[in-house]
Amino acid sequence: MASLSPYTASSLKAELNSRGWRMTPQREKILHVFQNLPKGDHLSAEELHNLLEKRGEPISLSTIYRSVKLMARMGILRELELAEGHKHYEVNQPYPHHHHHLVCIQCNKTIEFNNDSILKQSLKQSEKEGFQLIDCQLTVMAICPEALRMGWPSGLPSNWSCTRSISESKKADSAAESEQKKETET
Amino acid sequence: MASLSPYTASSLKAELNSRGWRMTPQREKILHVFQNLPKGDHLSAEELHNLLEKRGEPISLSTIYRSVKLMARMGILRELELAEGHKHYEVNQPYPHHHHHLVCIQCNKTIEFNNDSILKQSLKQSEKEGFQLIDCQLTVMAICPEALRMGWPSGLPSNWSCTRSISESKKADSAAESEQKKETET
DNA sequence: GACTAATTGATAATAAATCTCAAATGCTCT
DNA sequence: AGAGCATTTGAGATTTATTATCAATTAGTC
Ligand SMILES: [Mn+2]
Ligand SMILES: [Mn+2]
Ligand SMILES: [Zn+2]
Ligand SMILES: [Zn+2]
């Protein structure tokens, strides 16, 4: 535990102090939570707040938001947009531990995957434009098998996919989708 | 104009009607705006609202939000998270017009780029897990040359990058960053 | 141990997006 | 062309994630 992560309480303190900032029990506890988070897990500010409260180490929601944002800017945490209306955080692990996310847009199940070539291509693209690469996040939006079994998401065309060529989209669209009707708006 | 996009007012009407929904002047105007949007541009709900207002064809903000969301679910628009706190929209163009975004996290300048291999790898990853691919979005977060000239973003370590190996991050971090201090919090 | 600036916690304030509902309107079927 | 009716709109209220404010506390320095 915590052995894979480069940050310890004392290295965090060093990093903070070097910038004129301070180590606090709150920041240490938050770091600890993320370091011991099971691989593949992500936390929102609210979830982190609840988790610490249940653990008997409550931290105010303001401080949670502030800390998590600060640690993201420091490069300790990574801020993720996992399509839900709120941000999620995880320990930031640069290359070669960098990874991306496959997300079910129906139930939000998330699966991580590694792919160095994406990072390589992001770097290439950044350099081509004279940008300095900070991070790159590929979010693959999809429907998981369980959600599929419940039926294709109402409101989505039955053949929706970014791989579908534009011309294809014009045929085979009329049948088999008259029972979907209103459901989306209710 | 509008020739590259598969949707016309009448094909949108057909698509809507086939689902028991209706074509309205509002929806037509919104479609029209996106179809004539310069390549590489993106609009937020608010921006679209202002644009139509200035054009003398005002549509209520509620309707803007509703329409843009509906059209995204129909596959007509693509909903983007461009690291700003609100969503942006563009005409959705499946393969082979599918593209990704390089974004300056300092000034939000956005540059589009094509890369079929990313789509291919997203598809592979989806299939491997039994997911049905809907869309994939690579967001490359970086600092643009202009922003770099204004100085490395305060609060960010001077060597922040997802390409930086973890071990490297431990050296060369002490000097040259004592003048950054408070600025972030003010 | 005292000094001082950074941090916390409680609360108020923002801002994006959604919800509510009466009035208006598009579509279908004569 | 017109009636009927479910859908849509617009105005405003509401929700929810996040940030701002500020007095009280606390960490780091000397
Ligand atoms: Mn992850
Ligand atoms: Mn784009
Ligand atoms: Zn799912
Ligand atoms: Zn910039």
Short mmCIF file of C-alpha atoms (C1' of nucleotides) and ligand atoms in Angstrom, two decimals:
data_model
loop_
_atom_site.label_atom_id
_atom_site.label_comp_id
_atom_site.label_asym_id
_atom_site.label_seq_id
_atom_site.Cartn_x
_atom_site.Cartn_y
_atom_site.Cartn_z
CA MET A 1 0.00 0.00 0.00
CA ALA A 2 1.13 3.49 -0.86
CA SER A 3 4.33 1.98 -2.20
CA LEU A 4 3.47 2.63 -5.84
CA SER A 5 2.70 6.27 -5.25
CA PRO A 6 5.56 8.74 -5.21
CA TYR A 7 4.02 10.96 -2.59
CA THR A 8 4.33 10.35 1.13
CA ALA A 9 3.12 12.63 3.88
CA SER A 10 6.62 14.02 4.24
CA SER A 11 7.29 14.50 0.55
CA LEU A 12 3.96 16.32 0.31
CA LYS A 13 5.01 18.52 3.20
CA ALA A 14 8.31 19.26 1.51
CA GLU A 15 6.57 20.12 -1.73
CA LEU A 16 4.08 22.39 0.05
CA ASN A 17 6.69 24.14 2.17
CA SER A 18 8.91 24.77 -0.83
CA ARG A 19 6.09 26.91 -2.19
CA GLY A 20 5.37 28.73 1.04
CA TRP A 21 2.39 26.54 1.78
CA ARG A 22 1.67 24.34 4.77
CA MET A 23 1.12 20.77 5.67
CA THR A 24 -2.07 20.20 7.65
CA PRO A 25 -3.74 17.15 9.16
CA GLN A 26 -6.54 17.61 6.63
CA ARG A 27 -4.22 17.49 3.65
CA GLU A 28 -2.43 14.50 5.06
CA LYS A 29 -5.67 12.60 5.58
CA ILE A 30 -6.84 13.34 2.06
CA LEU A 31 -3.54 12.19 0.58
CA HIS A 32 -3.81 9.03 2.65
CA VAL A 33 -7.28 8.25 1.37
CA PHE A 34 -6.23 8.53 -2.25
CA GLN A 35 -3.06 6.51 -1.73
CA ASN A 36 -5.07 3.65 -0.30
CA LEU A 37 -7.87 3.83 -2.83
CA PRO A 38 -8.29 0.55 -4.74
CA LYS A 39 -6.87 0.68 -8.24
CA GLY A 40 -9.56 1.86 -10.63
CA ASP A 41 -11.54 3.81 -8.04
CA HIS A 42 -12.26 7.52 -8.30
CA LEU A 43 -13.72 9.93 -5.75
CA SER A 44 -15.80 13.06 -6.06
CA ALA A 45 -15.45 15.81 -3.46
CA GLU A 46 -18.75 14.75 -1.92
CA GLU A 47 -17.75 11.09 -1.81
CA LEU A 48 -14.43 11.95 -0.19
CA HIS A 49 -16.26 14.07 2.36
CA ASN A 50 -18.64 11.24 3.25
CA LEU A 51 -15.86 8.68 3.39
CA LEU A 52 -13.85 10.73 5.87
CA GLU A 53 -16.91 11.46 7.95
CA LYS A 54 -17.76 7.77 8.27
CA ARG A 55 -14.15 7.09 9.18
CA GLY A 56 -14.53 9.47 12.12
CA GLU A 57 -12.15 12.04 10.65
CA PRO A 58 -14.52 14.66 9.31
CA ILE A 59 -13.22 17.51 7.18
CA SER A 60 -15.36 20.41 6.08
CA LEU A 61 -16.62 20.29 2.53
CA SER A 62 -14.95 23.63 1.80
CA THR A 63 -11.59 22.23 2.74
CA ILE A 64 -12.22 19.11 0.70
CA TYR A 65 -12.87 21.16 -2.41
CA ARG A 66 -9.91 23.41 -1.76
CA SER A 67 -7.48 20.60 -1.04
CA VAL A 68 -8.45 18.42 -3.92
CA LYS A 69 -8.13 21.35 -6.32
CA LEU A 70 -4.78 22.33 -4.86
CA MET A 71 -3.45 18.79 -5.09
CA ALA A 72 -4.61 18.55 -8.67
CA ARG A 73 -2.73 21.72 -9.57
CA MET A 74 0.34 20.35 -7.80
CA GLY A 75 0.15 17.25 -9.94
CA ILE A 76 -0.61 14.92 -7.02
CA LEU A 77 -4.17 14.24 -8.08
CA ARG A 78 -5.77 14.03 -11.49
CA GLU A 79 -9.11 15.74 -12.12
CA LEU A 80 -11.45 13.71 -14.31
CA GLU A 81 -14.62 14.53 -16.21
CA LEU A 82 -16.42 11.23 -16.16
CA ALA A 83 -19.64 12.54 -17.67
CA GLU A 84 -21.86 13.05 -14.66
CA GLY A 85 -22.02 16.69 -13.68
CA HIS A 86 -19.27 16.58 -11.11
CA LYS A 87 -15.54 16.00 -11.11
CA HIS A 88 -13.76 12.91 -9.91
CA TYR A 89 -10.24 12.59 -8.59
CA GLU A 90 -7.58 9.93 -8.49
CA VAL A 91 -3.86 9.77 -7.73
CA ASN A 92 -2.04 11.22 -10.69
CA GLN A 93 0.41 8.80 -12.18
CA PRO A 94 2.48 10.06 -15.10
CA TYR A 95 4.00 7.79 -17.72
CA PRO A 96 4.40 4.83 -17.59
CA HIS A 97 1.39 4.49 -15.29
CA HIS A 98 -0.75 6.95 -17.21
CA HIS A 99 -4.18 5.58 -18.19
CA HIS A 100 -7.52 6.37 -19.80
CA HIS A 101 -11.19 5.56 -19.16
CA LEU A 102 -13.96 3.55 -20.74
CA VAL A 103 -17.28 4.79 -19.33
CA CYS A 104 -20.81 3.45 -19.64
CA ILE A 105 -22.97 6.49 -20.33
CA GLN A 106 -25.97 4.61 -19.00
CA CYS A 107 -24.81 3.43 -15.55
CA ASN A 108 -21.43 5.20 -15.25
CA LYS A 109 -19.44 2.02 -14.77
CA THR A 110 -15.83 2.93 -15.46
CA ILE A 111 -12.96 0.76 -16.63
CA GLU A 112 -9.39 1.96 -16.84
CA PHE A 113 -6.99 1.01 -19.58
CA ASN A 114 -3.38 1.75 -20.43
CA ASN A 115 -2.30 2.94 -23.81
CA ASP A 116 1.03 4.64 -24.30
CA SER A 117 0.41 5.35 -27.95
CA ILE A 118 -2.35 7.81 -27.06
CA LEU A 119 0.04 9.70 -24.85
CA LYS A 120 2.65 9.62 -27.56
CA GLN A 121 0.20 11.05 -30.08
CA SER A 122 -0.94 13.73 -27.65
CA LEU A 123 2.65 14.75 -27.15
CA LYS A 124 3.24 14.84 -30.88
CA GLN A 125 0.15 16.97 -31.41
CA SER A 126 1.13 19.37 -28.62
CA GLU A 127 4.62 19.82 -29.95
CA LYS A 128 3.35 20.36 -33.46
CA GLU A 129 1.37 23.38 -32.20
CA GLY A 130 4.08 24.58 -29.84
CA PHE A 131 2.07 23.66 -26.76
CA GLN A 132 3.53 22.24 -23.55
CA LEU A 133 1.74 19.01 -22.71
CA ILE A 134 0.25 18.82 -19.23
CA ASP A 135 -2.11 15.86 -19.37
CA CYS A 136 -4.27 14.00 -21.83
CA GLN A 137 -7.47 12.12 -21.13
CA LEU A 138 -9.24 9.84 -23.54
CA THR A 139 -12.81 9.20 -22.46
CA VAL A 140 -14.46 6.36 -24.32
CA MET A 141 -18.23 6.69 -24.02
CA ALA A 142 -20.05 3.43 -24.50
CA ILE A 143 -22.85 1.16 -23.30
CA CYS A 144 -21.91 -1.69 -21.00
CA PRO A 145 -23.24 -5.24 -21.52
CA GLU A 146 -25.59 -5.00 -18.54
CA ALA A 147 -27.09 -1.74 -19.78
CA LEU A 148 -27.40 -3.21 -23.26
CA ARG A 149 -29.36 -6.10 -21.85
CA MET A 150 -31.86 -3.59 -20.47
CA GLY A 151 -32.35 -2.35 -24.01
CA TRP A 152 -30.70 0.25 -26.18
CA PRO A 153 -30.86 3.65 -24.44
CA SER A 154 -34.11 5.33 -25.31
CA GLY A 155 -33.53 8.56 -27.16
CA LEU A 156 -30.36 7.30 -28.81
CA PRO A 157 -30.67 6.18 -32.42
CA SER A 158 -30.33 2.42 -32.59
CA ASN A 159 -27.07 2.60 -34.53
CA TRP A 160 -25.44 5.55 -32.84
CA SER A 161 -21.67 5.37 -33.00
CA CYS A 162 -18.82 7.66 -33.93
CA THR A 163 -17.58 4.82 -36.14
CA ARG A 164 -20.74 4.91 -38.21
CA SER A 165 -20.00 6.69 -41.44
CA ILE A 166 -22.29 9.60 -42.21
CA SER A 167 -23.81 8.06 -45.30
CA GLU A 168 -24.78 4.87 -43.49
CA SER A 169 -26.79 6.87 -41.01
CA LYS A 170 -29.37 7.75 -43.59
CA LYS A 171 -30.69 4.24 -44.24
CA ALA A 172 -32.18 1.74 -41.80
CA ASP A 173 -33.46 4.42 -39.47
CA SER A 174 -37.17 4.21 -39.93
CA ALA A 175 -38.20 0.84 -38.51
CA ALA A 176 -37.90 -0.56 -35.00
CA GLU A 177 -37.93 2.74 -33.15
CA SER A 178 -41.55 3.75 -32.87
CA GLU A 179 -41.96 2.26 -29.40
CA GLN A 180 -39.32 4.57 -27.91
CA LYS A 181 -41.35 7.72 -28.40
CA LYS A 182 -41.94 9.77 -25.32
CA GLU A 183 -39.89 7.94 -22.70
CA THR A 184 -36.99 10.35 -22.76
CA GLU A 185 -38.98 13.37 -21.63
CA THR A 186 -40.90 11.81 -18.76
CA MET B 1 -22.33 25.61 -46.50
CA ALA B 2 -24.19 22.84 -44.80
CA SER B 3 -23.11 20.54 -47.59
CA LEU B 4 -20.74 18.55 -45.44
CA SER B 5 -23.34 17.93 -42.77
CA PRO B 6 -25.81 15.10 -43.24
CA TYR B 7 -28.65 16.90 -41.52
CA THR B 8 -30.95 19.31 -43.28
CA ALA B 9 -34.03 20.93 -41.82
CA SER B 10 -36.18 18.30 -43.49
CA SER B 11 -34.08 15.31 -42.50
CA LEU B 12 -34.15 16.60 -38.93
CA LYS B 13 -37.91 16.88 -39.14
CA ALA B 14 -38.14 13.32 -40.45
CA GLU B 15 -35.91 12.04 -37.68
CA LEU B 16 -37.94 13.89 -35.04
CA ASN B 17 -41.31 12.83 -36.40
CA SER B 18 -40.25 9.19 -36.62
CA ARG B 19 -39.85 9.30 -32.86
CA GLY B 20 -43.11 11.10 -32.18
CA TRP B 21 -41.37 14.41 -31.73
CA ARG B 22 -41.86 17.70 -33.53
CA MET B 23 -40.00 20.08 -35.72
CA THR B 24 -40.12 23.65 -34.47
CA PRO B 25 -38.73 26.97 -35.71
CA GLN B 26 -36.44 26.99 -32.66
CA ARG B 27 -34.92 23.62 -33.46
CA GLU B 28 -34.48 24.57 -37.07
CA LYS B 29 -32.71 27.79 -36.15
CA ILE B 30 -30.37 26.00 -33.78
CA LEU B 31 -29.51 23.40 -36.39
CA HIS B 32 -28.84 26.17 -38.85
CA VAL B 33 -26.46 27.94 -36.52
CA PHE B 34 -24.38 24.83 -35.97
CA GLN B 35 -24.32 23.93 -39.63
CA ASN B 36 -22.91 27.32 -40.50
CA LEU B 37 -20.47 27.47 -37.64
CA PRO B 38 -16.88 27.89 -38.84
CA LYS B 39 -14.85 24.69 -38.66
CA GLY B 40 -13.19 24.43 -35.27
CA ASP B 41 -15.73 26.56 -33.44
CA HIS B 42 -17.76 25.34 -30.49
CA LEU B 43 -20.72 26.91 -28.71
CA SER B 44 -21.95 26.77 -25.15
CA ALA B 45 -25.66 27.07 -24.43
CA GLU B 46 -25.12 30.62 -23.26
CA GLU B 47 -23.11 31.55 -26.33
CA LEU B 48 -25.73 30.09 -28.63
CA HIS B 49 -28.39 32.03 -26.76
CA ASN B 50 -26.53 35.31 -27.17
CA LEU B 51 -25.74 34.64 -30.80
CA LEU B 52 -29.39 34.09 -31.67
CA GLU B 53 -30.45 37.09 -29.67
CA LYS B 54 -28.04 39.36 -31.53
CA ARG B 55 -29.25 37.88 -34.78
CA GLY B 56 -32.76 39.02 -33.92
CA GLU B 57 -34.09 35.48 -33.50
CA PRO B 58 -34.16 35.10 -29.74
CA ILE B 59 -34.89 31.71 -28.19
CA SER B 60 -35.37 31.21 -24.49
CA LEU B 61 -32.45 29.80 -22.60
CA SER B 62 -34.57 26.89 -21.40
CA THR B 63 -35.28 25.90 -24.95
CA ILE B 64 -31.63 26.26 -25.88
CA TYR B 65 -30.60 23.86 -23.14
CA ARG B 66 -33.37 21.43 -24.01
CA SER B 67 -32.72 21.46 -27.74
CA VAL B 68 -29.00 21.13 -27.57
CA LYS B 69 -29.30 18.20 -25.19
CA LEU B 70 -31.91 16.54 -27.37
CA MET B 71 -29.84 16.98 -30.50
CA ALA B 72 -26.82 15.55 -28.75
CA ARG B 73 -28.78 12.43 -27.78
CA MET B 74 -29.98 12.14 -31.35
CA GLY B 75 -26.41 12.18 -32.56
CA ILE B 76 -26.75 15.49 -34.38
CA LEU B 77 -24.55 17.42 -31.97
CA ARG B 78 -21.56 16.39 -29.92
CA GLU B 79 -21.30 17.45 -26.30
CA LEU B 80 -17.79 18.43 -25.27
CA GLU B 81 -16.08 18.93 -21.93
CA LEU B 82 -13.40 21.44 -22.79
CA ALA B 83 -12.11 22.03 -19.27
CA GLU B 84 -14.05 25.18 -18.51
CA GLY B 85 -16.96 24.46 -16.23
CA HIS B 86 -19.62 24.31 -18.89
CA LYS B 87 -20.37 22.16 -21.89
CA HIS B 88 -19.72 23.06 -25.50
CA TYR B 89 -21.41 21.73 -28.60
CA GLU B 90 -20.49 21.17 -32.22
CA VAL B 91 -21.97 19.29 -35.17
CA ASN B 92 -21.34 15.61 -34.61
CA GLN B 93 -19.37 14.06 -37.41
CA PRO B 94 -18.70 10.34 -37.17
CA TYR B 95 -15.77 8.62 -38.84
CA PRO B 96 -14.03 9.66 -41.04
CA HIS B 97 -14.60 13.23 -39.84
CA HIS B 98 -14.25 12.40 -36.17
CA HIS B 99 -11.74 14.59 -34.33
CA HIS B 100 -10.19 15.43 -30.97
CA HIS B 101 -9.11 18.56 -29.10
CA LEU B 102 -5.94 20.21 -27.90
CA VAL B 103 -6.84 22.77 -25.23
CA CYS B 104 -4.79 25.43 -23.48
CA ILE B 105 -5.72 25.16 -19.81
CA GLN B 106 -4.61 28.74 -19.31
CA CYS B 107 -6.58 30.65 -21.96
CA ASN B 108 -8.87 27.90 -23.33
CA LYS B 109 -7.65 28.21 -26.90
CA THR B 110 -8.75 25.03 -28.65
CA ILE B 111 -7.28 23.30 -31.69
CA GLU B 112 -8.91 20.33 -33.38
CA PHE B 113 -7.01 17.41 -34.81
CA ASN B 114 -7.87 14.22 -36.61
CA ASN B 115 -6.55 10.87 -35.55
CA ASP B 116 -8.24 7.68 -36.64
CA SER B 117 -5.95 5.47 -34.63
CA ILE B 118 -7.43 6.83 -31.40
CA LEU B 119 -10.89 5.89 -32.59
CA LYS B 120 -9.62 2.48 -33.60
CA GLN B 121 -8.11 1.91 -30.19
CA SER B 122 -11.27 3.10 -28.45
CA LEU B 123 -13.27 0.64 -30.49
CA LYS B 124 -10.85 -2.16 -29.66
CA GLN B 125 -11.03 -1.34 -25.97
CA SER B 126 -14.83 -1.18 -26.04
CA GLU B 127 -15.14 -4.52 -27.77
CA LYS B 128 -12.68 -6.12 -25.42
CA GLU B 129 -15.01 -5.28 -22.53
CA GLY B 130 -18.19 -6.05 -24.42
CA PHE B 131 -19.22 -2.40 -24.57
CA GLN B 132 -20.96 -0.73 -27.51
CA LEU B 133 -18.95 2.30 -28.55
CA ILE B 134 -20.87 5.56 -28.72
CA ASP B 135 -18.18 8.23 -28.91
CA CYS B 136 -14.63 8.86 -27.77
CA GLN B 137 -13.04 12.18 -26.94
CA LEU B 138 -9.36 12.76 -26.37
CA THR B 139 -8.72 16.04 -24.59
CA VAL B 140 -5.12 17.11 -24.63
CA MET B 141 -4.54 19.63 -21.86
CA ALA B 142 -1.57 21.85 -22.49
CA ILE B 143 -0.16 25.38 -22.34
CA CYS B 144 -0.15 27.40 -25.52
CA PRO B 145 2.88 29.41 -26.66
CA GLU B 146 1.24 32.74 -25.80
CA ALA B 147 0.41 31.59 -22.29
CA LEU B 148 3.92 30.19 -21.89
CA ARG B 149 5.33 33.56 -22.78
CA MET B 150 3.37 35.04 -19.87
CA GLY B 151 5.19 32.60 -17.61
CA TRP B 152 4.59 29.07 -16.46
CA PRO B 153 1.18 28.86 -14.73
CA SER B 154 1.57 29.71 -11.07
CA GLY B 155 0.65 26.81 -8.87
CA LEU B 156 1.77 24.24 -11.40
CA PRO B 157 5.13 22.62 -10.78
CA SER B 158 7.60 23.85 -13.36
CA ASN B 159 8.01 20.42 -14.90
CA TRP B 160 4.42 19.18 -14.72
CA SER B 161 3.60 16.70 -17.44
CA CYS B 162 2.00 13.32 -17.71
CA THR B 163 5.06 12.26 -19.68
CA ARG B 164 7.37 12.96 -16.78
CA SER B 165 8.27 9.69 -15.16
CA ILE B 166 7.51 9.48 -11.49
CA SER B 167 11.10 9.15 -10.38
CA GLU B 168 12.17 12.29 -12.22
CA SER B 169 9.63 14.31 -10.32
CA LYS B 170 11.58 13.94 -7.11
CA LYS B 171 14.68 15.83 -8.18
CA ALA B 172 15.01 19.38 -9.51
CA ASP B 173 11.95 20.62 -7.66
CA SER B 174 13.41 22.79 -4.97
CA ALA B 175 14.95 25.75 -6.77
CA ALA B 176 13.34 28.38 -8.96
CA GLU B 177 9.88 28.24 -7.48
CA SER B 178 9.94 30.33 -4.35
CA GLU B 179 8.59 33.43 -6.09
CA GLN B 180 5.34 31.70 -6.97
CA LYS B 181 4.17 31.45 -3.38
CA LYS B 182 0.80 32.89 -2.63
CA GLU B 183 -0.44 33.97 -6.06
CA THR B 184 -2.71 31.00 -6.55
CA GLU B 185 -4.92 31.73 -3.59
CA THR B 186 -5.39 35.46 -4.11
"C1'" DG C 1 7.40 30.35 22.91
"C1'" DA C 2 5.97 34.44 20.03
"C1'" DC C 3 4.89 36.17 15.48
"C1'" DT C 4 2.63 36.08 11.24
"C1'" DA C 5 0.75 34.43 7.24
"C1'" DA C 6 -1.69 30.34 5.70
"C1'" DT C 7 -5.61 27.43 6.58
"C1'" DT C 8 -9.89 25.91 8.31
"C1'" DG C 9 -14.94 25.71 8.94
"C1'" DA C 10 -19.37 27.73 8.67
"C1'" DT C 11 -21.97 30.08 5.67
"C1'" DA C 12 -23.23 32.92 1.84
"C1'" DA C 13 -22.89 33.47 -3.01
"C1'" DT C 14 -22.34 31.85 -7.99
"C1'" DA C 15 -23.37 29.68 -12.03
"C1'" DA C 16 -24.69 25.84 -15.02
"C1'" DA C 17 -28.34 23.14 -15.83
"C1'" DT C 18 -32.88 21.27 -14.83
"C1'" DC C 19 -37.70 21.49 -13.43
"C1'" DT C 20 -42.57 23.46 -13.35
"C1'" DC C 21 -46.58 24.78 -15.55
"C1'" DA C 22 -49.70 27.61 -18.17
"C1'" DA C 23 -49.99 29.17 -22.86
"C1'" DA C 24 -48.89 28.25 -27.58
"C1'" DT C 25 -48.16 25.30 -31.43
"C1'" DG C 26 -47.07 21.19 -34.60
"C1'" DC C 27 -48.87 16.91 -36.25
"C1'" DT C 28 -52.50 13.63 -37.40
"C1'" DC C 29 -56.78 12.50 -38.84
"C1'" DT C 30 -60.82 13.68 -40.65
"C1'" DA D 1 -59.24 23.57 -43.81
"C1'" DG D 2 -60.24 22.52 -39.05
"C1'" DA D 3 -60.56 19.98 -34.51
"C1'" DG D 4 -58.17 17.46 -31.11
"C1'" DC D 5 -54.39 16.62 -28.48
"C1'" DA D 6 -49.82 15.64 -27.20
"C1'" DT D 7 -45.59 18.18 -27.57
"C1'" DT D 8 -43.01 22.31 -27.00
"C1'" DT D 9 -42.06 26.84 -25.54
"C1'" DG D 10 -40.98 30.66 -22.33
"C1'" DA D 11 -40.64 32.65 -17.83
"C1'" DG D 12 -39.33 31.83 -13.61
"C1'" DA D 13 -38.26 28.98 -9.69
"C1'" DT D 14 -35.18 25.30 -8.26
"C1'" DT D 15 -31.38 22.29 -7.87
"C1'" DT D 16 -26.63 21.17 -7.41
"C1'" DA D 17 -21.64 21.57 -7.82
"C1'" DT D 18 -18.34 24.70 -6.74
"C1'" DT D 19 -16.30 29.03 -5.16
"C1'" DA D 20 -16.01 33.22 -2.15
"C1'" DT D 21 -16.03 35.48 2.44
"C1'" DC D 22 -14.22 36.08 6.89
"C1'" DA D 23 -13.41 35.41 11.77
"C1'" DA D 24 -11.00 31.97 14.43
"C1'" DT D 25 -7.35 28.67 14.40
"C1'" DT D 26 -2.93 26.82 13.41
"C1'" DA D 27 1.65 25.67 11.07
"C1'" DG D 28 6.18 27.21 10.08
"C1'" DT D 29 9.93 30.40 11.25
"C1'" DC D 30 12.93 32.82 14.24
MN MN E 1 -8.60 6.36 -13.38
MN MN E 2 -14.43 20.20 -32.24
ZN ZN E 3 -23.65 0.44 -17.84
ZN ZN E 4 -3.33 29.65 -23.96
#
